[in-house]
Amino acid sequence: MTALIEAIGLAAGYGSLAVVRDLDLHVEPGEVVALLGPNGAGKTTTLLTLCGELPILGGEVRVGGQVTKAPLHRRARAGLGLVTEERSVFMSLNVDENLRVSGSDPALALELFPELETFRKTRVGLLSGGQQQMLALARALGRRPSLLLADELSLGLAPLVVTRLLRAVRDAADGGVGVLLVEQHIAKALEFADRAYVMSRGRIALSGTAQDLRGRLDDITQSYLSGAPLAQAGV
Ligand code: ATP
């Protein structure tokens, strides 16, 4: 099967400074792939390079088998959905307006997150962090992407909300979407993912099926999240 997105020997970073090196990864349709690692490992840099927001410093990115350097807006039109760390919503607009400007199908978005129905006319700045993040995900999934890249969906949210968001991501993948999920909540991410890559200092240190990695959680935490207390590592 042709991967939805693939990085081959990718180097990425800021200016001419590569903070990510020799990175190989791929995401197939219908799978949730978690990208894990401690703060500063290079997860966000990788994601932003894969989506066309940061330039490629070495190696290549292929989308649907074709080498690409297209910017984000072109990839978005071609089926890429992106949810970034800064909740991807307009705080001064209401829920309906947010869905409209993103080009989402409101019926689909509200079907995915019926919790938002009551708040359709509410200014998003007044919603809770969890509701805002549901909207960010609803906006992305409501555009029926083939590939979703999501950065720290769970940042600062209560465990129940995190589960709700990851369940929606899992359902999207079960419907055929390929998902690359950057997560600090390692155990939680491995509960919903099919495969995972663990990054350390700008490189992939470990990869495997979620099932295998779940069985090695202690080892992974000690070896690759060095210095990070368990709570901070999200375990
Ligand atoms: P976090 O979970 O903290 O977001 P991360 O794994 O996503 O961590 P990145 O944000 O990709 O890590 O950062 C990787 C490295 O790149 C870090 O050393 C960071 O200091 C550096 N970095 C991040 N953003 C910039 C920037 N705009 N300019 C220069 N260096 C940056």
Short mmCIF file of C-alpha atoms and ligand atoms in Angstrom, two decimals:
data_model
loop_
_atom_site.label_atom_id
_atom_site.label_comp_id
_atom_site.label_asym_id
_atom_site.label_seq_id
_atom_site.Cartn_x
_atom_site.Cartn_y
_atom_site.Cartn_z
CA MET A 1 0.00 0.00 0.00
CA THR A 2 1.32 3.50 -0.81
CA ALA A 3 1.89 5.49 2.37
CA LEU A 4 -0.19 8.64 2.80
CA ILE A 5 2.96 10.36 3.99
CA GLU A 6 6.51 9.19 4.28
CA ALA A 7 9.73 10.78 5.52
CA ILE A 8 12.99 9.35 4.21
CA GLY A 9 16.25 10.41 5.83
CA LEU A 10 14.56 13.64 6.80
CA ALA A 11 16.54 16.48 8.36
CA ALA A 12 14.57 19.43 9.70
CA GLY A 13 15.11 22.46 11.87
CA TYR A 14 15.40 26.21 12.02
CA GLY A 15 17.53 28.31 9.68
CA SER A 16 20.36 26.00 8.69
CA LEU A 17 20.39 24.23 12.07
CA ALA A 18 19.00 20.69 11.87
CA VAL A 19 17.39 19.58 15.14
CA VAL A 20 15.88 16.45 13.54
CA ARG A 21 18.11 14.07 11.59
CA ASP A 22 17.94 10.80 9.63
CA LEU A 23 14.26 10.43 10.30
CA ASP A 24 12.30 7.70 8.54
CA LEU A 25 8.60 7.30 9.19
CA HIS A 26 5.41 6.57 7.33
CA VAL A 27 1.66 6.62 7.89
CA GLU A 28 -0.76 4.36 6.03
CA PRO A 29 -4.50 4.83 5.54
CA GLY A 30 -6.53 3.63 8.52
CA GLU A 31 -3.76 3.67 11.10
CA VAL A 32 -3.04 5.85 14.11
CA VAL A 33 0.69 6.35 14.49
CA ALA A 34 1.94 7.99 17.67
CA LEU A 35 5.08 10.14 17.71
CA LEU A 36 6.37 10.09 21.27
CA GLY A 37 9.32 11.52 23.15
CA PRO A 38 10.36 13.99 25.83
CA ASN A 39 10.22 17.77 25.57
CA GLY A 40 12.58 19.07 22.93
CA ALA A 41 13.00 15.69 21.18
CA GLY A 42 11.89 17.19 17.87
CA LYS A 43 8.30 15.98 17.58
CA THR A 44 6.73 19.34 16.71
CA THR A 45 9.59 20.16 14.32
CA THR A 46 8.95 16.85 12.55
CA LEU A 47 5.22 17.44 12.31
CA LEU A 48 5.62 21.00 11.01
CA THR A 49 8.08 19.81 8.39
CA LEU A 50 5.81 16.96 7.29
CA CYS A 51 2.93 19.39 6.79
CA GLY A 52 4.99 21.91 4.79
CA GLU A 53 5.23 24.64 7.44
CA LEU A 54 9.00 24.25 7.91
CA PRO A 55 11.49 23.73 5.07
CA ILE A 56 13.14 20.36 4.52
CA LEU A 57 16.86 20.58 5.31
CA GLY A 58 17.75 17.11 4.03
CA GLY A 59 16.17 13.88 2.81
CA GLU A 60 12.63 13.95 1.48
CA VAL A 61 8.94 13.86 2.24
CA ARG A 62 6.58 11.90 0.00
CA VAL A 63 2.83 12.34 -0.05
CA GLY A 64 0.96 9.53 -1.78
CA GLY A 65 4.31 8.30 -3.11
CA GLN A 66 5.27 11.65 -4.70
CA VAL A 67 8.16 13.74 -3.40
CA THR A 68 6.76 17.10 -2.30
CA LYS A 69 7.84 20.45 -0.93
CA ALA A 70 4.36 21.95 -1.27
CA PRO A 71 3.35 24.50 1.37
CA LEU A 72 0.68 23.72 3.96
CA HIS A 73 -2.22 25.48 2.20
CA ARG A 74 -1.73 23.33 -0.91
CA ARG A 75 -1.49 20.14 1.13
CA ALA A 76 -4.59 21.14 3.08
CA ARG A 77 -6.51 21.38 -0.18
CA ALA A 78 -5.20 17.94 -1.12
CA GLY A 79 -6.57 16.27 2.03
CA LEU A 80 -4.23 17.13 4.89
CA GLY A 81 -5.81 18.03 8.23
CA LEU A 82 -3.69 19.72 10.90
CA VAL A 83 -4.37 20.40 14.57
CA THR A 84 -1.55 22.31 16.23
CA GLU A 85 -0.62 22.86 19.87
CA GLU A 86 -2.17 26.30 19.86
CA ARG A 87 -5.81 25.24 19.57
CA SER A 88 -6.65 25.71 15.91
CA VAL A 89 -9.81 27.77 16.48
CA PHE A 90 -10.87 31.42 16.25
CA MET A 91 -11.71 32.56 19.78
CA SER A 92 -13.81 35.57 18.70
CA LEU A 93 -16.07 33.55 16.39
CA ASN A 94 -18.83 31.19 17.46
CA VAL A 95 -18.79 27.42 16.86
CA ASP A 96 -20.85 27.59 13.65
CA GLU A 97 -18.64 30.35 12.26
CA ASN A 98 -15.50 28.39 13.12
CA LEU A 99 -16.82 25.39 11.21
CA ARG A 100 -17.86 27.54 8.25
CA VAL A 101 -14.54 29.36 7.81
CA SER A 102 -12.61 26.09 7.99
CA GLY A 103 -14.64 24.61 5.16
CA SER A 104 -15.89 21.81 7.41
CA ASP A 105 -19.13 19.98 6.89
CA PRO A 106 -21.01 21.24 9.99
CA ALA A 107 -23.33 18.22 10.04
CA LEU A 108 -20.36 15.84 10.08
CA ALA A 109 -18.44 17.93 12.62
CA LEU A 110 -21.43 17.99 14.99
CA GLU A 111 -22.08 14.31 14.44
CA LEU A 112 -18.49 13.63 15.55
CA PHE A 113 -18.84 15.93 18.57
CA PRO A 114 -22.52 16.27 19.54
CA GLU A 115 -21.24 17.95 22.73
CA LEU A 116 -20.77 21.10 20.65
CA GLU A 117 -24.40 21.31 19.48
CA THR A 118 -25.54 23.40 22.49
CA PHE A 119 -22.74 25.89 21.87
CA ARG A 120 -23.23 26.54 18.16
CA LYS A 121 -23.91 30.24 18.72
CA THR A 122 -21.45 30.65 21.60
CA ARG A 123 -18.23 32.58 21.15
CA VAL A 124 -15.43 30.01 21.29
CA GLY A 125 -13.38 32.07 23.75
CA LEU A 126 -16.07 31.28 26.32
CA LEU A 127 -15.80 27.51 25.92
CA SER A 128 -13.66 25.26 28.11
CA GLY A 129 -10.24 24.11 26.87
CA GLY A 130 -11.66 20.66 26.20
CA GLN A 131 -14.56 22.04 24.15
CA GLN A 132 -12.18 24.24 22.18
CA GLN A 133 -9.99 21.26 21.39
CA MET A 134 -13.04 19.18 20.38
CA LEU A 135 -13.90 22.01 17.99
CA ALA A 136 -10.34 22.12 16.65
CA LEU A 137 -10.55 18.40 15.92
CA ALA A 138 -14.10 18.68 14.58
CA ARG A 139 -12.95 21.43 12.19
CA ALA A 140 -10.14 19.25 10.88
CA LEU A 141 -12.14 16.01 10.61
CA GLY A 142 -15.20 17.82 9.23
CA ARG A 143 -13.17 18.51 6.08
CA ARG A 144 -12.88 14.76 5.50
CA PRO A 145 -9.06 14.67 5.38
CA SER A 146 -7.22 11.59 4.18
CA LEU A 147 -4.37 12.37 6.59
CA LEU A 148 -4.53 14.08 9.98
CA LEU A 149 -1.47 15.45 11.77
CA ALA A 150 -2.22 16.35 15.38
CA ASP A 151 0.19 17.98 17.83
CA GLU A 152 -0.46 17.50 21.55
CA LEU A 153 -4.23 17.28 21.32
CA SER A 154 -4.31 16.54 25.01
CA LEU A 155 -2.19 19.44 26.26
CA GLY A 156 -3.54 20.68 29.59
CA LEU A 157 -6.80 18.72 29.34
CA ALA A 158 -8.50 16.45 31.86
CA PRO A 159 -8.06 12.67 31.37
CA LEU A 160 -11.69 12.11 30.37
CA VAL A 161 -11.47 14.75 27.66
CA VAL A 162 -8.18 13.28 26.42
CA THR A 163 -9.85 9.89 26.10
CA ARG A 164 -12.77 11.48 24.25
CA LEU A 165 -10.44 13.18 21.74
CA LEU A 166 -8.32 10.08 21.18
CA ARG A 167 -11.46 7.97 20.73
CA ALA A 168 -12.57 10.37 17.96
CA VAL A 169 -9.15 10.08 16.34
CA ARG A 170 -9.35 6.26 16.53
CA ASP A 171 -12.82 6.31 14.96
CA ALA A 172 -11.58 8.54 12.14
CA ALA A 173 -8.76 6.08 11.46
CA ASP A 174 -11.18 3.16 11.54
CA GLY A 175 -13.05 5.06 8.80
CA GLY A 176 -9.85 5.17 6.69
CA VAL A 177 -8.03 8.35 7.75
CA GLY A 178 -4.30 8.03 8.48
CA VAL A 179 -3.28 9.81 11.67
CA LEU A 180 0.07 10.96 13.02
CA LEU A 181 -0.35 11.91 16.63
CA VAL A 182 2.27 13.76 18.66
CA GLU A 183 1.59 12.97 22.32
CA GLN A 184 3.09 13.45 25.76
CA HIS A 185 0.55 11.08 27.32
CA ILE A 186 2.43 7.98 26.28
CA ALA A 187 0.31 5.28 27.88
CA LYS A 188 -2.87 6.92 26.62
CA ALA A 189 -1.51 7.32 23.10
CA LEU A 190 -0.43 3.66 22.98
CA GLU A 191 -3.94 2.63 24.03
CA PHE A 192 -5.39 4.13 20.85
CA ALA A 193 -2.50 3.85 18.36
CA ASP A 194 -1.54 1.00 16.05
CA ARG A 195 2.15 1.86 15.91
CA ALA A 196 4.50 4.38 17.48
CA TYR A 197 7.86 6.02 16.99
CA VAL A 198 9.81 7.21 20.03
CA MET A 199 12.05 10.22 19.37
CA SER A 200 15.06 11.18 21.41
CA ARG A 201 17.37 14.10 20.63
CA GLY A 202 16.12 14.61 17.12
CA ARG A 203 16.20 10.99 16.00
CA ILE A 204 13.91 7.99 16.04
CA ALA A 205 15.24 5.93 18.94
CA LEU A 206 12.66 3.17 18.83
CA SER A 207 9.61 2.11 16.84
CA GLY A 208 7.14 -0.71 16.95
CA THR A 209 3.57 -1.77 17.29
CA ALA A 210 1.60 -0.11 20.07
CA GLN A 211 1.05 -3.54 21.57
CA ASP A 212 4.81 -4.22 21.81
CA LEU A 213 5.55 -0.78 23.18
CA ARG A 214 2.77 -1.02 25.78
CA GLY A 215 4.61 -4.02 27.18
CA ARG A 216 7.83 -1.99 27.47
CA LEU A 217 6.44 1.17 28.99
CA ASP A 218 8.78 1.20 32.00
CA ASP A 219 11.83 0.58 29.86
CA ILE A 220 10.81 3.28 27.38
CA THR A 221 10.18 5.79 30.14
CA GLN A 222 13.56 5.13 31.73
CA SER A 223 15.60 4.92 28.53
CA TYR A 224 14.09 7.64 26.38
CA LEU A 225 12.32 10.04 28.66
CA SER A 226 15.37 10.35 30.86
CA GLY A 227 15.06 12.81 33.67
CA ALA A 228 11.37 13.36 33.05
CA PRO A 229 9.34 12.38 36.09
CA LEU A 230 6.53 9.96 35.27
CA ALA A 231 3.80 12.52 35.78
CA GLN A 232 5.51 14.95 33.43
CA ALA A 233 5.98 12.18 30.90
CA GLY A 234 2.25 11.53 31.03
CA VAL A 235 2.67 7.92 32.11
P1 ATP B 1 7.80 19.76 23.06
O1 ATP B 1 7.06 18.62 23.56
O2 ATP B 1 8.48 20.55 24.12
O3 ATP B 1 7.07 20.61 22.07
P2 ATP B 1 9.19 18.58 20.83
O4 ATP B 1 9.63 17.16 20.88
O5 ATP B 1 7.99 18.89 20.04
O6 ATP B 1 9.07 19.13 22.31
P3 ATP B 1 10.48 20.58 19.25
O7 ATP B 1 9.51 21.64 19.67
O8 ATP B 1 10.38 20.03 17.89
O9 ATP B 1 10.44 19.38 20.29
O10 ATP B 1 11.95 21.14 19.50
C1 ATP B 1 13.12 20.43 19.07
C2 ATP B 1 14.32 21.35 19.25
O11 ATP B 1 14.19 22.47 18.38
C3 ATP B 1 14.46 21.91 20.66
O12 ATP B 1 15.82 21.91 20.99
C4 ATP B 1 13.95 23.32 20.54
O13 ATP B 1 14.61 24.18 21.45
C5 ATP B 1 14.31 23.69 19.10
N1 ATP B 1 13.36 24.67 18.55
C6 ATP B 1 12.01 24.58 18.56
N2 ATP B 1 11.44 25.65 17.95
C7 ATP B 1 12.48 26.43 17.55
C8 ATP B 1 12.56 27.69 16.84
N3 ATP B 1 11.47 28.34 16.44
N4 ATP B 1 13.80 28.17 16.60
C9 ATP B 1 14.91 27.52 17.00
N5 ATP B 1 14.90 26.33 17.65
C10 ATP B 1 13.71 25.79 17.92
#
